[in-house]
mmCIF file of C-alpha atoms in Angstrom:
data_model
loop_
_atom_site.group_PDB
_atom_site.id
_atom_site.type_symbol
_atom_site.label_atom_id
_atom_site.label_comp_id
_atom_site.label_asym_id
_atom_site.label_seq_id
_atom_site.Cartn_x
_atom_site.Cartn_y
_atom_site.Cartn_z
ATOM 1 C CA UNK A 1 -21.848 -41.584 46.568
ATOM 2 C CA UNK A 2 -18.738 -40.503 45.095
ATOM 3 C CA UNK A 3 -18.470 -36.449 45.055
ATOM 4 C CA UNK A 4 -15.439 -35.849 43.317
ATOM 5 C CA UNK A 5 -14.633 -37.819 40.163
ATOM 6 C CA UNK A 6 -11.075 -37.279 38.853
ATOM 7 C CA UNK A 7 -11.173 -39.876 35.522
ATOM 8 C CA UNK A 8 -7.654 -40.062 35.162
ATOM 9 C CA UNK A 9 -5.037 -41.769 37.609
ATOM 10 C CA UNK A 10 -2.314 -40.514 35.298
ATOM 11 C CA UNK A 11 -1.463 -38.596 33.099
ATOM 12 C CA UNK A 12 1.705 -37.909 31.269
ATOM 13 C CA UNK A 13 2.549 -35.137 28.783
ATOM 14 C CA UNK A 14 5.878 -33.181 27.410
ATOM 15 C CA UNK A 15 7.292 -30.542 28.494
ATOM 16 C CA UNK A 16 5.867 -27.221 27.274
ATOM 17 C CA UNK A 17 2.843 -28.923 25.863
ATOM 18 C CA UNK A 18 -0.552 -27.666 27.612
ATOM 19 C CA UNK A 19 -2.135 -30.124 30.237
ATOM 20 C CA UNK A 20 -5.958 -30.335 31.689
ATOM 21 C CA UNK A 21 -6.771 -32.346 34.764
ATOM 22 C CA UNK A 22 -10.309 -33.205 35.146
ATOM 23 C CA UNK A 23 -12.434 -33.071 37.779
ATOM 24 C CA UNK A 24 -15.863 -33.464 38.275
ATOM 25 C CA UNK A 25 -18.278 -33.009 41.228
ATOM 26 C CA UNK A 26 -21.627 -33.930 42.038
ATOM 27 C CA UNK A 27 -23.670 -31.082 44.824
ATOM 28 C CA UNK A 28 -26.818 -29.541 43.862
ATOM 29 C CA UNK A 29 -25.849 -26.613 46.167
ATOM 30 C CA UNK A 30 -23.235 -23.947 46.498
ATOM 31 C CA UNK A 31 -19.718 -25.496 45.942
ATOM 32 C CA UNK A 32 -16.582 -24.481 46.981
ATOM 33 C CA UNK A 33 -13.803 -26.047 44.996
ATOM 34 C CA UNK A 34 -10.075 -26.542 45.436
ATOM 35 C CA UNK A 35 -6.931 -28.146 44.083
ATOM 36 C CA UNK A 36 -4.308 -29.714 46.222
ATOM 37 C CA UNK A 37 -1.048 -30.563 45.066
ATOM 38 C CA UNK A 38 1.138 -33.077 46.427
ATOM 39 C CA UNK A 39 5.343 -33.422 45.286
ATOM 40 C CA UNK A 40 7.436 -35.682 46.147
ATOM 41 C CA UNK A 41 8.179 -36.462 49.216
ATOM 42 C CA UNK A 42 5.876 -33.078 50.372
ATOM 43 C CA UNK A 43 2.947 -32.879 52.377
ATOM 44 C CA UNK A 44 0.062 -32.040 50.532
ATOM 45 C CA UNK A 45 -0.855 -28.248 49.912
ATOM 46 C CA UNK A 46 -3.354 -26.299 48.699
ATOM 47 C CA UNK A 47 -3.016 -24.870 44.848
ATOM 48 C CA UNK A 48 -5.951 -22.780 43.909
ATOM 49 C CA UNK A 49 -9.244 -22.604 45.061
ATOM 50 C CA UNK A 50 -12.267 -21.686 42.514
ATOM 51 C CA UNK A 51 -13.254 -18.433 45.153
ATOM 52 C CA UNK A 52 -10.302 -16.231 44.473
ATOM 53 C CA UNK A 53 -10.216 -16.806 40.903
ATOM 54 C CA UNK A 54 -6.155 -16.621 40.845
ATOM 55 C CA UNK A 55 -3.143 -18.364 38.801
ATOM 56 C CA UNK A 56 -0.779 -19.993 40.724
ATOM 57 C CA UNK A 57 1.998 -20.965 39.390
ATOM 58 C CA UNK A 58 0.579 -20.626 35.786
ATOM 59 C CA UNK A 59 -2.017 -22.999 36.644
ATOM 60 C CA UNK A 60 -5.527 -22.028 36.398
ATOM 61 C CA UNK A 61 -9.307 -23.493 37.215
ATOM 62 C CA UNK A 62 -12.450 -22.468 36.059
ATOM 63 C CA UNK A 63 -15.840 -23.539 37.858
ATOM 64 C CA UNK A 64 -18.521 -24.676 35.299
ATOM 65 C CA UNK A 65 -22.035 -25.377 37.298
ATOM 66 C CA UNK A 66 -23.724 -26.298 34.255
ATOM 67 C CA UNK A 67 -20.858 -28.991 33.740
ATOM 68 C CA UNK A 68 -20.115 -29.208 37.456
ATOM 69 C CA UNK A 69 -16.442 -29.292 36.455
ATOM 70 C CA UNK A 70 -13.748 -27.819 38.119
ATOM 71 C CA UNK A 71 -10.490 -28.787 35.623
ATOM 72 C CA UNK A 72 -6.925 -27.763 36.120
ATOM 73 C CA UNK A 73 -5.268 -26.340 32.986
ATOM 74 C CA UNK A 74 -1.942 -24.842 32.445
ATOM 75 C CA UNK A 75 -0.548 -23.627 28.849
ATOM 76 C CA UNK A 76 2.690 -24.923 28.969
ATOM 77 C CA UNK A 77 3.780 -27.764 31.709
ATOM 78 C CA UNK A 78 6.923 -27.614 33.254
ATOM 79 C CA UNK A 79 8.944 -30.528 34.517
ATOM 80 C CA UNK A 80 8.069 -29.353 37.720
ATOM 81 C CA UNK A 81 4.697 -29.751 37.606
ATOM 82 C CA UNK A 82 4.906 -33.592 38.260
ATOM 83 C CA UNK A 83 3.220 -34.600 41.284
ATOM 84 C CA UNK A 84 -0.179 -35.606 41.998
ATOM 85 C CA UNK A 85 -2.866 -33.113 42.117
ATOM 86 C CA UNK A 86 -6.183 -33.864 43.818
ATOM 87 C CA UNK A 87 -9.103 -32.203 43.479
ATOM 88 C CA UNK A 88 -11.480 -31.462 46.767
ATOM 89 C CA UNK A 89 -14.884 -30.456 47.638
ATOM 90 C CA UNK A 90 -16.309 -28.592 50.565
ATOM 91 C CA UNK A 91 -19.895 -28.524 51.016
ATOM 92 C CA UNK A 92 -22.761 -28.593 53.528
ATOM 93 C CA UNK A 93 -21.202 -24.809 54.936
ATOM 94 C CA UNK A 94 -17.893 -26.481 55.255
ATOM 95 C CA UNK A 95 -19.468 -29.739 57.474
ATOM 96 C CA UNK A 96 -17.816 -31.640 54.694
ATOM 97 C CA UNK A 97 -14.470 -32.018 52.499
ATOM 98 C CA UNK A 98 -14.163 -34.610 50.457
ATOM 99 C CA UNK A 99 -10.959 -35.188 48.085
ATOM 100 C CA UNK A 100 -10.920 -37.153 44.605
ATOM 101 C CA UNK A 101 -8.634 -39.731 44.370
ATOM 102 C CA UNK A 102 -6.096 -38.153 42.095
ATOM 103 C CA UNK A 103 -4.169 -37.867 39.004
ATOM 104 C CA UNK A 104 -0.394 -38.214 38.865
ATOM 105 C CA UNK A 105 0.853 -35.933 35.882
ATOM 106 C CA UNK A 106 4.353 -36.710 34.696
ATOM 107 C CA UNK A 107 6.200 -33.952 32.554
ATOM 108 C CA UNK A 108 8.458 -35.183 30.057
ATOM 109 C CA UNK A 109 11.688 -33.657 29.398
ATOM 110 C CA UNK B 1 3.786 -20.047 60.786
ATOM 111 C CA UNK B 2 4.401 -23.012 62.315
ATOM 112 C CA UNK B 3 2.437 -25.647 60.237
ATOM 113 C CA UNK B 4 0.275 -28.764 61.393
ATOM 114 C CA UNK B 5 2.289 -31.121 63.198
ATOM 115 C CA UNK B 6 1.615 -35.119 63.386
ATOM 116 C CA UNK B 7 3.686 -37.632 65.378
ATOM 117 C CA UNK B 8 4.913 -40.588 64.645
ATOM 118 C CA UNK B 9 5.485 -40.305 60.981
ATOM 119 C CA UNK B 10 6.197 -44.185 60.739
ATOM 120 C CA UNK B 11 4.621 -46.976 62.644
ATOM 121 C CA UNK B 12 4.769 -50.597 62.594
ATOM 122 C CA UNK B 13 2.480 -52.963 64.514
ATOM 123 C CA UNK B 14 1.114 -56.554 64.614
ATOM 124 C CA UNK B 15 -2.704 -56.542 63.869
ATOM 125 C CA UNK B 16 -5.025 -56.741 66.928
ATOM 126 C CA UNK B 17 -2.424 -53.956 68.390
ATOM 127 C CA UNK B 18 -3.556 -50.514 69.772
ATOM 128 C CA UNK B 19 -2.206 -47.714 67.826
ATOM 129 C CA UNK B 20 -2.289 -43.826 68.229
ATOM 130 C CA UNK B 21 -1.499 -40.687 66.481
ATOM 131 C CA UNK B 22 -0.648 -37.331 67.616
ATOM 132 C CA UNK B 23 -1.377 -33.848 66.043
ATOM 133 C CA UNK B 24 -1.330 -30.508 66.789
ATOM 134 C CA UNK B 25 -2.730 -28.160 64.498
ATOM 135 C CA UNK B 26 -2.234 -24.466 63.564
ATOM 136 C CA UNK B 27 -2.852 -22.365 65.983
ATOM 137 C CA UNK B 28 -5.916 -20.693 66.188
ATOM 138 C CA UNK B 29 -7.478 -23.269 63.962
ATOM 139 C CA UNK B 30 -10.801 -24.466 65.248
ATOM 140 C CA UNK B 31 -11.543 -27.007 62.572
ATOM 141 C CA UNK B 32 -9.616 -29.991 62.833
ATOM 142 C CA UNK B 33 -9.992 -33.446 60.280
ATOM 143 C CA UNK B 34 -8.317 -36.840 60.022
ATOM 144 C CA UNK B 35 -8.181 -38.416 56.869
ATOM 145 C CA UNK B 36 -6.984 -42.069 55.856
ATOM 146 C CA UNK B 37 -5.200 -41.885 52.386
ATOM 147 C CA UNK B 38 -5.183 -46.160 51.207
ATOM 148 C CA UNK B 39 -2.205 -46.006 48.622
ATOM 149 C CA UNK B 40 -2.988 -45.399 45.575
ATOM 150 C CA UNK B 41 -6.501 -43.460 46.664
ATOM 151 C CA UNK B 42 -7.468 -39.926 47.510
ATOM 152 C CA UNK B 43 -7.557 -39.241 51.361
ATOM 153 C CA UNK B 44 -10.928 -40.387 52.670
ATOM 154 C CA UNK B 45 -12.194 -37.798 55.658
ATOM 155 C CA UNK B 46 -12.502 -40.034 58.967
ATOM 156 C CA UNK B 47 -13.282 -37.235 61.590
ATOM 157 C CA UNK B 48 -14.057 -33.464 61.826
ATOM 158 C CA UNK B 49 -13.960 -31.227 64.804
ATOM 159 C CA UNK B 50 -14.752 -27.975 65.417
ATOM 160 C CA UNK B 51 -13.261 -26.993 68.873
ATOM 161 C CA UNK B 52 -13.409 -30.090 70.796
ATOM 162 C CA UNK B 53 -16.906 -30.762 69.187
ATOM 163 C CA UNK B 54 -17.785 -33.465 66.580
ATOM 164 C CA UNK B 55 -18.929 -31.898 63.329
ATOM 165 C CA UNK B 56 -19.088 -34.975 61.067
ATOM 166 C CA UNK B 57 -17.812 -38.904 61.887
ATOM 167 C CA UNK B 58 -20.297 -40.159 59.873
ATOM 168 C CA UNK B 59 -16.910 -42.298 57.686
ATOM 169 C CA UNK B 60 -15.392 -43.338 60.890
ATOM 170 C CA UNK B 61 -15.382 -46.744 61.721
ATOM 171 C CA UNK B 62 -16.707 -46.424 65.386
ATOM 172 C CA UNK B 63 -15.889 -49.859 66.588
ATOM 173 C CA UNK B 64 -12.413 -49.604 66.068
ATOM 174 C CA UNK B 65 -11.623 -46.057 65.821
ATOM 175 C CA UNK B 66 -12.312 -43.207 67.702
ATOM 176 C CA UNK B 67 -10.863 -40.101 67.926
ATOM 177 C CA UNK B 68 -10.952 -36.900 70.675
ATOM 178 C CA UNK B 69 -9.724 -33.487 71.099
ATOM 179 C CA UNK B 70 -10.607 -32.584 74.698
ATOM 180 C CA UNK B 71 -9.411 -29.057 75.098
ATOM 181 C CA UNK B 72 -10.031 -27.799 71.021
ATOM 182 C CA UNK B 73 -6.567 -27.422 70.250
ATOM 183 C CA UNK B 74 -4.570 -31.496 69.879
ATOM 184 C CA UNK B 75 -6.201 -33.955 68.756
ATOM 185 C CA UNK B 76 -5.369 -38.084 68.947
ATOM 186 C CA UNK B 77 -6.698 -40.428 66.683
ATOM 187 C CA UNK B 78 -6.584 -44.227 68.066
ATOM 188 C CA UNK B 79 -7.448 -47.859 66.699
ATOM 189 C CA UNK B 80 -7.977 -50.673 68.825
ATOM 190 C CA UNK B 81 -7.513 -53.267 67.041
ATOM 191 C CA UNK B 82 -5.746 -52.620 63.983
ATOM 192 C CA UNK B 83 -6.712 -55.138 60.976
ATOM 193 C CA UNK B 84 -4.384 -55.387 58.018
ATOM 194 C CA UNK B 85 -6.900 -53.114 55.581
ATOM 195 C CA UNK B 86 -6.021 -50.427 57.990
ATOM 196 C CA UNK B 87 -2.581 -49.949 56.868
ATOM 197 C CA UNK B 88 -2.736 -45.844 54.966
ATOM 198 C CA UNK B 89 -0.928 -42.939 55.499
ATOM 199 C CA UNK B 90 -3.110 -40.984 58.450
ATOM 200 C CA UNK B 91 -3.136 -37.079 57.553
ATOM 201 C CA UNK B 92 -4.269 -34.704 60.198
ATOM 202 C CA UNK B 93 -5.463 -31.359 58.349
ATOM 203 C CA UNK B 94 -6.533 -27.824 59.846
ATOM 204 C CA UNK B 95 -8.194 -24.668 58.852
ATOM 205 C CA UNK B 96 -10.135 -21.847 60.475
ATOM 206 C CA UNK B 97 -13.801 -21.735 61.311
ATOM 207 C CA UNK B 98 -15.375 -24.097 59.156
ATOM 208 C CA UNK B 99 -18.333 -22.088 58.757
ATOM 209 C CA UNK B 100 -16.180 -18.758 57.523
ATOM 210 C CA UNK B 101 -16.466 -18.982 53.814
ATOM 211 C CA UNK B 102 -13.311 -16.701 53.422
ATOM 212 C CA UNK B 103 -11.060 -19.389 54.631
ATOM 213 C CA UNK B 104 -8.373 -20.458 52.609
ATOM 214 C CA UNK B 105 -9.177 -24.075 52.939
ATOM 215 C CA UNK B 106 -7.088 -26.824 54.927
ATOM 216 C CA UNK B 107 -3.494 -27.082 56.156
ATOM 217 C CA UNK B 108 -2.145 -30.559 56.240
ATOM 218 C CA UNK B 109 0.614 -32.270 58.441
ATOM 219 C CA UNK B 110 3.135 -34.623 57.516
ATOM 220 C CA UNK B 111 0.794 -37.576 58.102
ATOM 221 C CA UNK B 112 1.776 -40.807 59.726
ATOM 222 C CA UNK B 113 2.411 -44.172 57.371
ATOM 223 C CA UNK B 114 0.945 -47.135 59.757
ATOM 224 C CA UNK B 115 1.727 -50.153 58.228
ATOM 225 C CA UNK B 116 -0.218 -53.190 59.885
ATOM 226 C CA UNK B 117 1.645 -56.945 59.553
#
């Protein structure tokens, strides 16, 4: 069974212009939720995580049980921003940590 | 800090070949995973360790694949013998005590690109 759901594979927007990247998880339990970003050429790194609550690098994520969402928003996307972000799951008491499988977001000059 | 290290980062090799990969992790990391990342796909977890103990494998194709890391610290992941579908960028990935919910989550190397002809 799939446990992370990201529903787009890309996504492209303008500069400036606000952007969400979805993700959606499936554990009846306790999650513990994360994005990873990946540039160009980069290895891939960790962005936020849903326990500290932080912004990083203007982007922020907000953990909705009821929805069991986990989406990425920022206000205004910066050129950037373009890289693929992936969205991961650890569950179990970390015995398991499972990524989606992506969206690429493209920022438009 | 030094981050995770993987070697080779490119390999080439026939199918029905033996291939291995190399990393070292973070030090003082005891939780160690391999991932396979298909182009095109999110990485898909193959192997976790904790020390040189097998937390979860339940994704790794045992009768190809295995994977080991003796003394808790390197790890090599091996297949023997490679099929074309096995071709994927092979990320090694670290973090602390898999169990300590204060972690920061994982590290990840480089990876290696294996591409099986």
């Amino acid at each position: 069974a799939q446990r992370v759901t990201q529903p787009e594979k890309l996504l492209s927007v303008f500069k400036g212009a606000p952007v969400e990247l979805k993700c959606n998880y499936s554990y009846s339990g306790s999650p513990e939720l994360f994005w990873y970003v990946q540039y160009s050429r980069q290895r891939l790194q960790l962005l936020l995580r849903h326990i500290s609550r932080e912004s990083i690098k203007g982007f922020t994520a907000d953990l909705n049980k009821g929805e069991t969402s986990f989406h990425l928003k920022k206000p205004f996307a910066q050129e950037e921003d373009s890289a693929m972000y992936y969205c991961a799951l650890r569950f179990d008491y970390g015995q398991n940590f499972v990524f989606g499988p992506g969206t690429r977001l493209s920022v438009l000059p | 800090e030094a981050g995770v290290a993987q070697s080779p980062r490119y390999k080439i090799i026939e199918k029905r070949q033996s291939v291995a990969f190399w990393c070292n992790p973070i030090s003082g990391h005891a939780t160690l995973y391999w991932y396979q990342q298909i182009l095109g796909q999110g990485p898909k977890l193959l192997i976790q360790f904790q020390n040189n103990g097998v937390v979860d494998d339940s994704q790794l194709p045992k009768d190809r694949f295995s994977a080991e890391r003796l003394k808790g610290v390197d790890s090599t992941l091996k297949i023997q013998p490679a099929k074309l579908e096995d071709s994927a960028v092979y990320l090694c990935a670290s973090s602390l005590d898999f169990s300590d919910l204060r972690q920061e989550g994982a590290f990840f190397g480089q990876g290696t690109r294996l591409t099986v002809v």
